[in-house]
Coordinates of C-alpha atoms in Angstrom, one line a residue:
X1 CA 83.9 -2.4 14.7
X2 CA 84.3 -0.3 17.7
X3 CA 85.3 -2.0 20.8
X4 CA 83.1 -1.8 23.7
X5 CA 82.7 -3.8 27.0
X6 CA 80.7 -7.4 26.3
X7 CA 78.4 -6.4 29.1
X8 CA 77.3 -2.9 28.7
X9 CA 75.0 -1.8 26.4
X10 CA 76.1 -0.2 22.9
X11 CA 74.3 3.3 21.8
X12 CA 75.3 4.3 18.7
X13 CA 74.5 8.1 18.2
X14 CA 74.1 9.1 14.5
X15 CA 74.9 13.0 14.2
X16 CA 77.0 15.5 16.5
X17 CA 74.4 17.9 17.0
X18 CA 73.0 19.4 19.5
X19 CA 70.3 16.3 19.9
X20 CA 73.0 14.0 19.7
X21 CA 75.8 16.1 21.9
X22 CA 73.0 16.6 24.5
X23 CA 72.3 12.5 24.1
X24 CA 76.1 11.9 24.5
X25 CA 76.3 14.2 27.6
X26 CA 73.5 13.4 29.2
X27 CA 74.9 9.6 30.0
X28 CA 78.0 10.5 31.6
X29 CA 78.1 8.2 34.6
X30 CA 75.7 5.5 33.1
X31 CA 76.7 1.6 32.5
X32 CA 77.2 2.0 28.6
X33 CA 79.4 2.5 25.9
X34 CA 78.5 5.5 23.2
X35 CA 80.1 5.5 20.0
X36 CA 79.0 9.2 17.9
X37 CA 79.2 8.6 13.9
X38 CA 79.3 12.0 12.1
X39 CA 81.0 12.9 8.6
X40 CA 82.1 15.6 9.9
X41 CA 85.1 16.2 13.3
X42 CA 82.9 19.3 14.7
X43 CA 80.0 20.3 16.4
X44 CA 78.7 23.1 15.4
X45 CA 76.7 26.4 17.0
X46 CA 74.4 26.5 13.7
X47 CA 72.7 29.4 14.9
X48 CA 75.6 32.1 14.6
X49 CA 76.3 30.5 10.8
X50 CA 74.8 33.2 9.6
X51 CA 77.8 35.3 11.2
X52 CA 80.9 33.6 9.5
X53 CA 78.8 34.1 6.7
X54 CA 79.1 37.6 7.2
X55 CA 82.4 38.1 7.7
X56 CA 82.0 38.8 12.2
X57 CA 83.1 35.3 13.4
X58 CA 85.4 32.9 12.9
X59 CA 84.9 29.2 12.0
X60 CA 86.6 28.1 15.4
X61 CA 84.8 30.5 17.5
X62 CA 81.3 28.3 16.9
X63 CA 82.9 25.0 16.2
X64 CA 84.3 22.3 18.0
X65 CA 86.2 18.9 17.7
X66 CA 83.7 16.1 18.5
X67 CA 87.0 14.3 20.1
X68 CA 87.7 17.3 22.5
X69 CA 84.6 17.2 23.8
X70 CA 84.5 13.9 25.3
X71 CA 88.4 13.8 25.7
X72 CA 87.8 12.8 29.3
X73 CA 84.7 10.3 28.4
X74 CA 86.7 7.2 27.6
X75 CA 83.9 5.3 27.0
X76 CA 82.6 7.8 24.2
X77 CA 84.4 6.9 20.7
X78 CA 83.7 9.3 17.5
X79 CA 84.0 8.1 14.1
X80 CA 84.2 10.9 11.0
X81 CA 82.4 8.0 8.6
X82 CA 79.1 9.0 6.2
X83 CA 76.4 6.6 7.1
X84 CA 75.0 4.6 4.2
X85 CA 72.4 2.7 5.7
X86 CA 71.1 0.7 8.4
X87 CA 70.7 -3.2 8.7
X88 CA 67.7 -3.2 11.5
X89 CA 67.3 -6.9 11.7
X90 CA 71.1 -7.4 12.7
X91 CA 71.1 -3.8 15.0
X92 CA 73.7 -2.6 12.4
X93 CA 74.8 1.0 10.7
X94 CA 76.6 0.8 7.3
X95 CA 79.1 3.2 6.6
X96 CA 80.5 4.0 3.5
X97 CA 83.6 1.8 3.8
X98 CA 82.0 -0.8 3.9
X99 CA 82.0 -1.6 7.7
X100 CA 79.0 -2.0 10.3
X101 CA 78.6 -0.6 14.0
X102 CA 76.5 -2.7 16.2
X103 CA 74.7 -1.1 18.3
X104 CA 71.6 -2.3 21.5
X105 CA 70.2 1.5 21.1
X106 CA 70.3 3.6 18.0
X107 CA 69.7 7.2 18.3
X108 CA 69.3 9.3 14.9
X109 CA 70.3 13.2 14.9
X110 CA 71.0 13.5 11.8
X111 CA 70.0 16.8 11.2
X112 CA 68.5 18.7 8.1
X113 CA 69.5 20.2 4.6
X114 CA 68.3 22.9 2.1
X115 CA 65.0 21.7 0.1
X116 CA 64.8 23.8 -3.3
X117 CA 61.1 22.5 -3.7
X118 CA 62.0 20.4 -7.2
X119 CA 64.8 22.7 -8.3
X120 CA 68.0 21.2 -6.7
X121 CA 69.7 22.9 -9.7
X122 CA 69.3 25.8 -8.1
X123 CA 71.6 24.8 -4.7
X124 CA 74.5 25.8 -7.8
X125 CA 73.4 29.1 -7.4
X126 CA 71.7 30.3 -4.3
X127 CA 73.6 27.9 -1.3
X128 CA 72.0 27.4 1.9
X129 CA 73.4 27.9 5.4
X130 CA 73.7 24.9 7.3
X131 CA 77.4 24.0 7.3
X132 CA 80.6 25.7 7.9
X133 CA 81.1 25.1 4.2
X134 CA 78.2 26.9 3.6
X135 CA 79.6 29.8 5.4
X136 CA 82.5 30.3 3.7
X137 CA 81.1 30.2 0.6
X138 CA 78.6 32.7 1.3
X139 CA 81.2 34.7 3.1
X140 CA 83.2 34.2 -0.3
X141 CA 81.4 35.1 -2.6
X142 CA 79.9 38.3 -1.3
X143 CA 83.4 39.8 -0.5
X144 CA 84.6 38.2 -3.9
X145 CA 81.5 40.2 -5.7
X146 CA 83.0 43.6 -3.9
X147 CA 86.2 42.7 -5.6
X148 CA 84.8 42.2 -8.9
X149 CA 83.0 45.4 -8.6
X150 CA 85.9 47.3 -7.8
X151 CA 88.0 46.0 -10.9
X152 CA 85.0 46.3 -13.9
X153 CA 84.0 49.1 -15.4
X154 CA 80.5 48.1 -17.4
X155 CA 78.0 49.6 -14.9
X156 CA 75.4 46.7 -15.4
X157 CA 78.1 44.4 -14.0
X158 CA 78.9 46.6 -11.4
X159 CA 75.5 46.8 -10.2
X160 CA 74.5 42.7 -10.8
X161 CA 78.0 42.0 -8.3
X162 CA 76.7 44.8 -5.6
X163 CA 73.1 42.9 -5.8
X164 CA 72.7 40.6 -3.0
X165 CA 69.0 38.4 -2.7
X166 CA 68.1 36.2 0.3
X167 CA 65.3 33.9 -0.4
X168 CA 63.3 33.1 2.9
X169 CA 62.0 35.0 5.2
X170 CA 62.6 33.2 8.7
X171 CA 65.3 33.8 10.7
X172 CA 68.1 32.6 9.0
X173 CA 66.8 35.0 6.2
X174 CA 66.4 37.5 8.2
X175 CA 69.3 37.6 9.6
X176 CA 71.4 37.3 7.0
X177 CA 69.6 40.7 5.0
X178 CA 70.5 42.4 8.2
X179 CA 74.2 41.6 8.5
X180 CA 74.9 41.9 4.7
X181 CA 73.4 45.3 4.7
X182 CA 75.6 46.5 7.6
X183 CA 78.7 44.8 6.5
X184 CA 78.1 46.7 2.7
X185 CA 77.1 50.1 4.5
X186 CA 79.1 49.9 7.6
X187 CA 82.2 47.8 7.3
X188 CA 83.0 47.8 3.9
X189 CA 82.5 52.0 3.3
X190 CA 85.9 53.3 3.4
X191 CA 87.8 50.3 2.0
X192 CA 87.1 50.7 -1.9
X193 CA 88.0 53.6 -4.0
X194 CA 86.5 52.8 -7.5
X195 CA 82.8 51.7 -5.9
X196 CA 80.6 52.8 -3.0
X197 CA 79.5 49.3 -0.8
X198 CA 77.1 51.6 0.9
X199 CA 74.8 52.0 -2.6
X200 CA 74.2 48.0 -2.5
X201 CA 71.5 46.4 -2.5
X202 CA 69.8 43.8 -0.5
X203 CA 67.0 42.6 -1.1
X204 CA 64.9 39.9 0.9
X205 CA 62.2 37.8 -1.3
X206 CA 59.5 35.9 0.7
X207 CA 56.7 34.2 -0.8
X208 CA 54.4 34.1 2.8
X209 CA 52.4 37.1 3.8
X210 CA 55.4 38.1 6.4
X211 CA 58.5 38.1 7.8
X212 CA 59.3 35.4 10.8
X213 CA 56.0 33.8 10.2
X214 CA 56.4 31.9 13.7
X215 CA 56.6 35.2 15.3
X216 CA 53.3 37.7 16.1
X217 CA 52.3 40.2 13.6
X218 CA 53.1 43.0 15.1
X219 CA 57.5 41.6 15.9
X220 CA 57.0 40.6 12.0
X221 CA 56.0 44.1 10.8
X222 CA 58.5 45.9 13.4
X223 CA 61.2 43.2 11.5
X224 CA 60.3 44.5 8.0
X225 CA 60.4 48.1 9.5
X226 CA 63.7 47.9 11.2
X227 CA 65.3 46.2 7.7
X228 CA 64.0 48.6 5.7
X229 CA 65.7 51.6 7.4
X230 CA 69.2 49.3 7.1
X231 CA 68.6 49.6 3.6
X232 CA 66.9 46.2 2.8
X233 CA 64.2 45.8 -0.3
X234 CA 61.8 43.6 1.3
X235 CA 59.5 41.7 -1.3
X236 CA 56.7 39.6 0.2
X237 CA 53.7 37.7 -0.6
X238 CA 56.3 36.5 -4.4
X239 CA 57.7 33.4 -4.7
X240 CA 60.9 33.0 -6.5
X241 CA 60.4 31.0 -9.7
X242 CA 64.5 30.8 -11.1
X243 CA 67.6 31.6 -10.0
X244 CA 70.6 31.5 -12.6
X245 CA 74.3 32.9 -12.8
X246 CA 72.8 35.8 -13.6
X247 CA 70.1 36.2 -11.1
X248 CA 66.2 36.0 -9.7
X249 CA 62.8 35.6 -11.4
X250 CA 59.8 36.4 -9.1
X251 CA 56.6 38.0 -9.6
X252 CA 58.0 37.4 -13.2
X253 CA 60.5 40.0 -13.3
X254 CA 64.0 39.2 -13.7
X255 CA 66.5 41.0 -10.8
X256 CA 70.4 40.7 -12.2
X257 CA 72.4 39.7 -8.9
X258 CA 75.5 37.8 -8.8
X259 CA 74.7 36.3 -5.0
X260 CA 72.0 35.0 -4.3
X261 CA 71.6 32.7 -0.8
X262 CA 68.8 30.6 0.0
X263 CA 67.3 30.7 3.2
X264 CA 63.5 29.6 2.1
X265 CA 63.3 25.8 3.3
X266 CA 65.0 22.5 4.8
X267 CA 65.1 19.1 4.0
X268 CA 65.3 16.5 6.3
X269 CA 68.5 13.5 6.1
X270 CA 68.2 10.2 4.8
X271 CA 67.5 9.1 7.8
X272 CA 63.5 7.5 7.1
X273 CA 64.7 5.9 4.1
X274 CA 67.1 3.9 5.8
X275 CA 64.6 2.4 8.3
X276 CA 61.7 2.3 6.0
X277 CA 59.7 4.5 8.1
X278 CA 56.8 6.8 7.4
X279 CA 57.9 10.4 6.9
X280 CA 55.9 14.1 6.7
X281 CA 57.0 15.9 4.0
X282 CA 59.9 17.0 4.5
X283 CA 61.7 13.8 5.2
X284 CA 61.7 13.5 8.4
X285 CA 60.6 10.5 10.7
X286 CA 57.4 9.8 12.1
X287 CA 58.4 9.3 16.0
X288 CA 55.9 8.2 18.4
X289 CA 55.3 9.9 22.0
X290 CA 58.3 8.7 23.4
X291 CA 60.5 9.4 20.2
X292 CA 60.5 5.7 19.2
X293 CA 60.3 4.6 15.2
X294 CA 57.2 2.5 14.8
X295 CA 57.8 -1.4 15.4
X296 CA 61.3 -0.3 16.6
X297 CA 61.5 0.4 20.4
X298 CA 65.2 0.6 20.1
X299 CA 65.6 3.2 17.3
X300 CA 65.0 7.1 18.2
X301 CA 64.9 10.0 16.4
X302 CA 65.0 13.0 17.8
X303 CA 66.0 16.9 16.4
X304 CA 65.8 17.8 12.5
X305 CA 65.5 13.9 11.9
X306 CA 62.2 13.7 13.9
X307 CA 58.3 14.7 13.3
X308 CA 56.7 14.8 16.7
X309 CA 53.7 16.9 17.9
X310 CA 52.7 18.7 21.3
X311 CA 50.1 18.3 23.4
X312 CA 48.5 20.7 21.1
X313 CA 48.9 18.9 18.6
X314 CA 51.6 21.6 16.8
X315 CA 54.5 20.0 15.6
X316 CA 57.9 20.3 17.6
X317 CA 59.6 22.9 16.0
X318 CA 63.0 22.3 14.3
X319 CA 65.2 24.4 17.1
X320 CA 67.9 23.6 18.8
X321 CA 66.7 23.8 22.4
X322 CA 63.9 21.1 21.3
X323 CA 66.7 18.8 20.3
X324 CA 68.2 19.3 23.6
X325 CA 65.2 18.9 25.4
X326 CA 64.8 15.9 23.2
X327 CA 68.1 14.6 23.5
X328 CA 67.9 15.1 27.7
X329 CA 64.7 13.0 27.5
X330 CA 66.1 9.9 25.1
X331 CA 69.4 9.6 27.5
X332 CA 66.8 9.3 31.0
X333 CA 64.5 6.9 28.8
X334 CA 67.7 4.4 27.8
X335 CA 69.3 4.6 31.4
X336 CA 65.4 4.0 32.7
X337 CA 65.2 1.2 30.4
X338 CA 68.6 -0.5 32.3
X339 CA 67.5 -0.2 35.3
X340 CA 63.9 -2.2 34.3
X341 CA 62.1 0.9 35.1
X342 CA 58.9 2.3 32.8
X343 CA 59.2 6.0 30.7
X344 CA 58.6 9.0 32.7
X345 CA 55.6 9.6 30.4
X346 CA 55.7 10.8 26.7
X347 CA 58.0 13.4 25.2
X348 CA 56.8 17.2 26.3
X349 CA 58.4 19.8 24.8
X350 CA 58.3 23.1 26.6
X351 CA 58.9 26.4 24.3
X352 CA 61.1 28.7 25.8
X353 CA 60.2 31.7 23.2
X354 CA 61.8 32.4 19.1
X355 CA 64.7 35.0 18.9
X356 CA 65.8 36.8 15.9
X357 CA 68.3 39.4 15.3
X358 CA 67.7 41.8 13.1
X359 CA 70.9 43.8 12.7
X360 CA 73.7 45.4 15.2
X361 CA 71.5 46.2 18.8
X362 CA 68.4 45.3 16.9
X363 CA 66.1 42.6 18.0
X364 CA 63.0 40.8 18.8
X365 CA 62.0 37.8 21.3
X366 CA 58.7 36.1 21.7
X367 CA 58.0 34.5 24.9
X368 CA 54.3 33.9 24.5
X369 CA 52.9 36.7 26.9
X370 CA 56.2 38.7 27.1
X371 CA 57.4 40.4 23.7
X372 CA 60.7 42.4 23.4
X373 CA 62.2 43.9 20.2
X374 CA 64.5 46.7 19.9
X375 CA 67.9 47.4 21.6
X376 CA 67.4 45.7 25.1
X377 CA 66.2 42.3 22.9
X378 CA 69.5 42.2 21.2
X379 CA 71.1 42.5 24.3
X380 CA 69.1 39.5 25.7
X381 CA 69.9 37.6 22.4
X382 CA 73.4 38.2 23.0
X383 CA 73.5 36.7 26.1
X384 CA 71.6 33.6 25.6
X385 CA 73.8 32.7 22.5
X386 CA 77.0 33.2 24.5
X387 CA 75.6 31.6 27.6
X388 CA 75.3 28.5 25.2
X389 CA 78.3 28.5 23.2
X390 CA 80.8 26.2 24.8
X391 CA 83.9 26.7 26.9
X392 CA 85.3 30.3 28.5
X393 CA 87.3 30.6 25.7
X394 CA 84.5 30.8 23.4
X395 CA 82.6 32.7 25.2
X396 CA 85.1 35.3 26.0
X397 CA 86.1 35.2 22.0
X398 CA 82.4 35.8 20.5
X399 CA 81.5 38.4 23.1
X400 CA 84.9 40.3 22.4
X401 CA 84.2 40.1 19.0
X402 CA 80.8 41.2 19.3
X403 CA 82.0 44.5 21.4
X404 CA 84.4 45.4 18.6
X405 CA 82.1 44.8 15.6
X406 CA 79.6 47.2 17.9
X407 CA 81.6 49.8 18.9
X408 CA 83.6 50.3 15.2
X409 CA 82.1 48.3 13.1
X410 CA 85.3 46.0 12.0
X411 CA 84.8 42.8 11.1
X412 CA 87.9 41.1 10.8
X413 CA 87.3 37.8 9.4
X414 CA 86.9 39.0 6.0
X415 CA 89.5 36.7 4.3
X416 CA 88.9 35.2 1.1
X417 CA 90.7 32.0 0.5
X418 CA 90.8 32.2 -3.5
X419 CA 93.0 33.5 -5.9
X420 CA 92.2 34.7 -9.0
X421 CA 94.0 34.1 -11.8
X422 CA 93.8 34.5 -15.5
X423 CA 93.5 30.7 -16.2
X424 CA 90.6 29.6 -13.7
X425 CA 87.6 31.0 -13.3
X426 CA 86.4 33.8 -10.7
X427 CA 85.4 33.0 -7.3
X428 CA 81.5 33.7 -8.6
X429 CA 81.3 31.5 -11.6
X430 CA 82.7 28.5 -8.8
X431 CA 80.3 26.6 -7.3
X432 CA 82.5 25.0 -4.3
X433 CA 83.5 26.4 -1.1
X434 CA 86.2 29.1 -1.2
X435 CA 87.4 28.9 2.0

C-alpha cells in the first residue's frame, strides 16, 4: 500500500488525464495525500494524436512523465499498475498484482476506448487513435504501405497499399483525412522513384448526414469542401459494414485498401462495472449533479468515465476542457468537504466553442454566435493547442515544428521502427505497434 500521513485524507485518482491531472493539480496546498494509478508513466495531449500519427510530431513533444509532473508534490505518489477492480465496502482499488490502495475519496478518470459497434474483430484492422501506441501504429503502417508500394510491381497491389480509409467523420476523422492527404501529396512527392504518393487516395466514410456533426451546417459543408480540394473522397450518409486485410465494405461495394483507421466511435472504461453502477450506452457512469456515483458520496467520476447533462439537459460532451472543468470542480468540492463546508452548487459546464483542423492553415471554430474557418481559424487553433501543451520546452518544440512543416512541408518524424525481413511478416499483415 502507499504510505500516507494517518491523519490526512487519501484521494486516490484513477487515470492521468486531463480530469485527473487537473484533479491532482488543483489540490496543491490542501491537507491530503493523492496517490494517481495509471497503466501507463505519461500524460498525454490526446488531441495532437492525430499528428504523431501523421508523421509531424514526436511522441515526447505531447507526452509527459506522470512522475515529472508532480516532482516537486511530495505528497502526490504515481503507480504504473492496471486497475482490476474496486472493493467499495472496504474503500479499496485492486490492481492486477494482487494489491489494494485505500483510499477516503476516489476519483475515476479513466478515460475512453474505440467501440466497433459488435465487431471488435475489426480493431485488427482499422486501429483507433487514442494512445501513443495507437500513433505509431498508424504512423507505421501508412509509411510502411509507401514502402510496399515502391517495391511491388502488380498494379492492384500498388493501388490497395496507396489506398488510405478513415472511418468517422468527427474530428479525429477529420483530421486525420486532412494530414494523410498532405503528407502523401506534399511530403512524401519527391522521395519515391518507382510510385507517385501524390495519386493516393484518401477517402473519408461517414455514415451521418455530415461531417463534424457537433459543428453548424454551414463549418460541416465548408469541411467537406476544403477536403475535397486536398484530394479527399468524402462518402457520407454509408455506414461501413466489414473491414478485412484486404479492405472496406460500405454501401455494399468492396474498396481494396491496405490501411484503414477507425475514427467512428468510443467506448467508455471499465469503470461502471467495477462499481456496479448504471451506465448510458456507451459505458460510461451515471454521475449525479455534483459528479457523485449513486449511493456513493465518496466516488466521482468525471471526463470520458462520466455521463452528466447541462442545464439544458445536453450531455457534457467528451472534451478535454470539460474534464478540466470537471476535474477543477471535484478538487474545490473534496477540499470544501474538509473544511465542513456545503458544495458550491451542482456541476456547470461552460462550452468554450469545438475546433477542428482541417489541413495545413485550414480551419474552423465554433463559438456559438462567433464562427471562424479558413486561415485565421487555424491560426487561432494553433495557439490554443500550444497555449495548453505543457512546459516552454514543449511549447517552443510543437510550434517550431509546426513553422517548418508550414513553410516546406518536412515532416521529420517519419521513422519506422520495423524491419522487414524474409522470415516475418510485413509491417501491414502485423497487428501490434511498430514503433
Amino acid at each position: 500500500m502507499t504510505k500516507t500521513s494517518k491523519n490526512r485524507h487519501h484521494v486516490v485518482i484513477i487515470g492521468a488525464g486531463f480530469g485527473g491531472i487537473e484533479v491532482a493539480n488543483q489540490l496543491a496546498g490542501a491537507e491530503v495525500d493523492v496517490t494517481i494509478i495509471d497503466r501507463r508513466n505519461h500524460h498525454l495531449f490526446q488531441p495532437l494524436l492525430y499528428q504523431v500519427a501523421g508523421a509531424s510530431l514526436s511522441t515526447s513533444e505531447i507526452a509527459w512523465p506522470i512522475r515529472y509532473l508532480f516532482r516537486n508534490r511530495p505528497e502526490v505518489n504515481t503507480l504504473m499498475a492496471e486497475v482490476e477492480g474496486i472493493d467499495q465496502d472496504a474503500r479499496q482499488v485492486i490492481l492486477n498484482n494482487g494489491s489494494r490502495q485505500t483510499y477516503d475519496t476516489l476519483v475515476l478518470a479513466t478515460g475512453a476506448t474505440h467501440a466497433y459497434f459488435g465487431h471488435d474483430e475489426w480493431g485488427t484492422f482499422a486501429p483507433g487513435l487514442k494512445t501513443l501506441e495507437d500513433a505509431t501504429t498508424i504512423r507505421g503502417r501508412i509509411l510502411a504501405a509507401f514502402e510496399e508500394a515502391e517495391r511491388t510491381s502488380d498494379p492492384q497491389q500498388r493501388a490497395a497499399l496507396q489506398t488510405f480509409v478513415i472511418i468517422g467523420g468527427g474530428p479525429t476523422g477529420v483530421e486525420l483525412a486532412g494530414t494523410i492527404a498532405e503528407l502523401a501529396r506534399d511530403t512524401l512527392a519527391r522521395d519515391f522513384r518507382s510510385i507517385d504518393p501524390s495519386t493516393s487516395r484518401v477517402v473519408l466514410i461517414e455514415a451521418g448526414p455530415r461531417l463534424l456533426s457537433v459543428f453548424p451546417e454551414d463549418l460541416s459543408a465548408y469541411t467537406r469542401q476544403a477536403l475535397e480540394k486536398l484530394g479527399v473522397e468524402v462518402v457520407l450518409g454509408t455506414p461501413v459494414t466489414e473491414c478485412s486485410a484486404d479492405g472496406v465494405v460500405y454501401g455494399g461495394k468492396h474498396l481494396s485498401a491496405k490501411t484503414i483507421v477507425w475514427a467512428a466511435g468510443v467506448q467508455a472504461s471499465p469503470a461502471a462495472r467495477w462499481l456496479g453502477a448504471a451506465s448510458d450506452r456507451a459505458g460510461r457512469v451515471v454521475v449525479g449533479p455534483d459528479l457523485t456515483v449513486a449511493g456513493r458520496p465518496e466516488v466521482f467520476a468525471i471526463g470520458d468515465t462520466a455521463s452528466c447533462t447541462m442545464a439544458d439537459g445536453k450531455p457534457v460532451p467528451g472534451i478535454a476542457p470539460a474534464a478540466k472543468q470537471q476535474g477543477k470542480y471535484v478538487a474545490n468540492l473534496i477540499e470544501r468537504r474538509l473544511k465542513d463546508k456545503p458544495a458550491d452548487g451542482p456541476f456547470k459546464y461552460r462550452h468554450q466553442g469545438n475546433l477542428a483542423t482541417i489541413g495545413r492553415s485550414l480551419a474552423v471554430i465554433d463559438m456559438g454566435r462567433v464562427k471562424l474557418r479558413g486561415a485565421f481559424a487555424w491560426w487561432i487553433w494553433k495557439l490554443a493547442h500550444i497555449y495548453f501543451l505543457i512546459g516552454t520546452r514543449n511549447r517552443l518544440s510543437v510550434a517550431l515544428s509546426w513553422v517548418w512543416n508550414h513553410s516546406i512541408g518536412y515532416r521529420g518524424s517519419r521513422i519506422i521502427m520495423h524491419a522487414i525481413s524474409d522470415k516475418e511478416p510485413t509491417a501491414l499483415d502485423k497487428s501490434g505497434s511498430l514503433d
